[in-house]
XYZ file of C-alpha atoms in Angstrom:
144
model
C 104.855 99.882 77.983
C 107.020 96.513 77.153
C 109.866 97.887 78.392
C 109.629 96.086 81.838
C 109.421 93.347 80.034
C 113.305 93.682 78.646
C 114.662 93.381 82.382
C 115.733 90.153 83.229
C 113.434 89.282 86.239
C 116.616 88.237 88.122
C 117.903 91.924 88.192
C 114.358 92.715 89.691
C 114.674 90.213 92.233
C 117.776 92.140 93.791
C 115.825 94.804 93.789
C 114.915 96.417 97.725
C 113.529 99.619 96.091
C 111.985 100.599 92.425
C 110.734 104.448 91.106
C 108.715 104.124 87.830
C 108.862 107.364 85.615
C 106.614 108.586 82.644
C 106.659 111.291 80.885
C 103.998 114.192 82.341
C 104.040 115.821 78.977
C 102.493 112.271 77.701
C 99.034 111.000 78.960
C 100.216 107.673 77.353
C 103.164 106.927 79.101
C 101.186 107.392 82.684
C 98.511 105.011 81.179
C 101.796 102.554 81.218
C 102.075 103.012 84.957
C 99.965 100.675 86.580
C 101.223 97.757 83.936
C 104.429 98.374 85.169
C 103.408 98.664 89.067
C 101.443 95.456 88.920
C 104.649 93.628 87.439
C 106.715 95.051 89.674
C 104.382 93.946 92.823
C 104.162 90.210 90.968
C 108.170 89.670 90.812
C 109.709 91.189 93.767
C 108.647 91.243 97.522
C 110.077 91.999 100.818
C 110.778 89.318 103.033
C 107.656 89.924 105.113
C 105.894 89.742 101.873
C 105.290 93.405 101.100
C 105.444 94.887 97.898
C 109.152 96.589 97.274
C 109.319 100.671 98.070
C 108.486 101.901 94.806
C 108.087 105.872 94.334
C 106.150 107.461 91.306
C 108.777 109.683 89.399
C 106.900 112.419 86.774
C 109.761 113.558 84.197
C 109.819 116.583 82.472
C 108.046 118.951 84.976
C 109.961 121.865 83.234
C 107.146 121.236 80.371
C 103.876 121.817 79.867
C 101.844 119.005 81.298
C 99.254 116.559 79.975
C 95.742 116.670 81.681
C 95.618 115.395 85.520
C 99.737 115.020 85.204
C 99.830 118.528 86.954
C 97.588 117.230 89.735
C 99.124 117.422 93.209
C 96.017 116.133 94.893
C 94.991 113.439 91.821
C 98.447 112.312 92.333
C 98.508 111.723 95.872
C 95.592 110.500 95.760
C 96.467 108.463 92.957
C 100.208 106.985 94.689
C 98.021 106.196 97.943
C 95.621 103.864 96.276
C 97.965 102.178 94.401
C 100.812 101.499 96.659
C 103.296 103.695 96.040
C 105.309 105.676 98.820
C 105.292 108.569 97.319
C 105.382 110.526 93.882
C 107.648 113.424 92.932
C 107.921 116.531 89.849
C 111.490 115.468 88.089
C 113.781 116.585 85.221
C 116.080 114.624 84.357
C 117.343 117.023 81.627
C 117.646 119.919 84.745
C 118.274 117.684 87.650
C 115.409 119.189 89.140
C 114.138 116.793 92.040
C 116.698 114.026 90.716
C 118.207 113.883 94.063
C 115.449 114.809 96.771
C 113.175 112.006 94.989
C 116.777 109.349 95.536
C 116.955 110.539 98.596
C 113.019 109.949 99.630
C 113.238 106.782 98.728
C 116.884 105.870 100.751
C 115.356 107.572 103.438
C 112.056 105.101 103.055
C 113.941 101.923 102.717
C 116.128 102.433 105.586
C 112.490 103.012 107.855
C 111.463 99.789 106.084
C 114.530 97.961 107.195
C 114.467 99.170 110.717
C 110.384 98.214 110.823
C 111.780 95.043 109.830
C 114.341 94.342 112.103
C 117.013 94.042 109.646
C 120.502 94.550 109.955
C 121.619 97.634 108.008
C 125.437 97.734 108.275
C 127.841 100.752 106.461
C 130.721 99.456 104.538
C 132.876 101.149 102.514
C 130.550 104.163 102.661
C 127.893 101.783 101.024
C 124.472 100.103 102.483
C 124.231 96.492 102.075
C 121.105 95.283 103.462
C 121.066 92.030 105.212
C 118.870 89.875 107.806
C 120.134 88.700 110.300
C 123.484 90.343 109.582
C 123.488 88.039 106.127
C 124.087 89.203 102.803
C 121.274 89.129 101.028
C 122.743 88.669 97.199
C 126.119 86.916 96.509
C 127.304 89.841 94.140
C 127.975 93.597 95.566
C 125.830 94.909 92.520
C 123.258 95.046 94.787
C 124.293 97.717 97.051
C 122.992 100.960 97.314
């Protein structure tokens, strides 16, 4: 739960995307999820003042689940009233939705940046958000 916590709130600030993940297999660590979620929304906005894309990540689907953490529709349901963009079955250990749930979210903060009229230019085969064709951090950490 105080792992958030360890991330200096500079390195959130770049941020133009998050995923939070807990373990389905643990009705503990999805208990964690909203701390996390609210801390996230307090420290980093857009520049139109929305909360930063964040998608719901549940590790471990190739395990039996805890409770409601096999849910599709207490999930959705779940992602919907608390901001997220979406929510996706993962294993990290199988790479199984690894990529599809990356790519979601790419796919989500490029519609973001176009709702947003911001500049989105391709360098180098990497995205490096600006406004107003301005980089937005001074270090190229922060591309995607």
């Amino acid at each position: 739960t105080g792992e958030i916590r360890k991330h200096d709130q500079s390195v959130l600030q770049r941020g133009g995307s998050s995923l939070i993940v807990y373990d389905c297999t643990r009705q503990s660590t999805f208990d964690a999820v909203l701390t996390w979620k609210n801390d996230l929304d307090s420290k980093v906005l857009l520049p139109n003042g929305e909360p930063v894309p964040c998608i719901l990540l549940s590790n471990k689907c190739d395990e039996p689940k805890d409770g409601n953490l096999s849910n599709p529709s207490f999930l959705d349901s779940f992602c919907k009233q608390e901001g997220f963009v979406g929510w996706f079955d993962t294993s990290a250990k199988h790479n199984i939705n690894v990529t599809e749930s990356a790519t979601f979210l790419v796919k989500h903060i490029l519609e973001t940046a176009e709702r947003m009229n911001v500049h989105v230019p391709r360098t180098n085969d990497r995205l490096k958000i600006t406004k107003d064709g301005q980089k937005t951090c001074k270090d190229t950490n922060c591309c995607l």
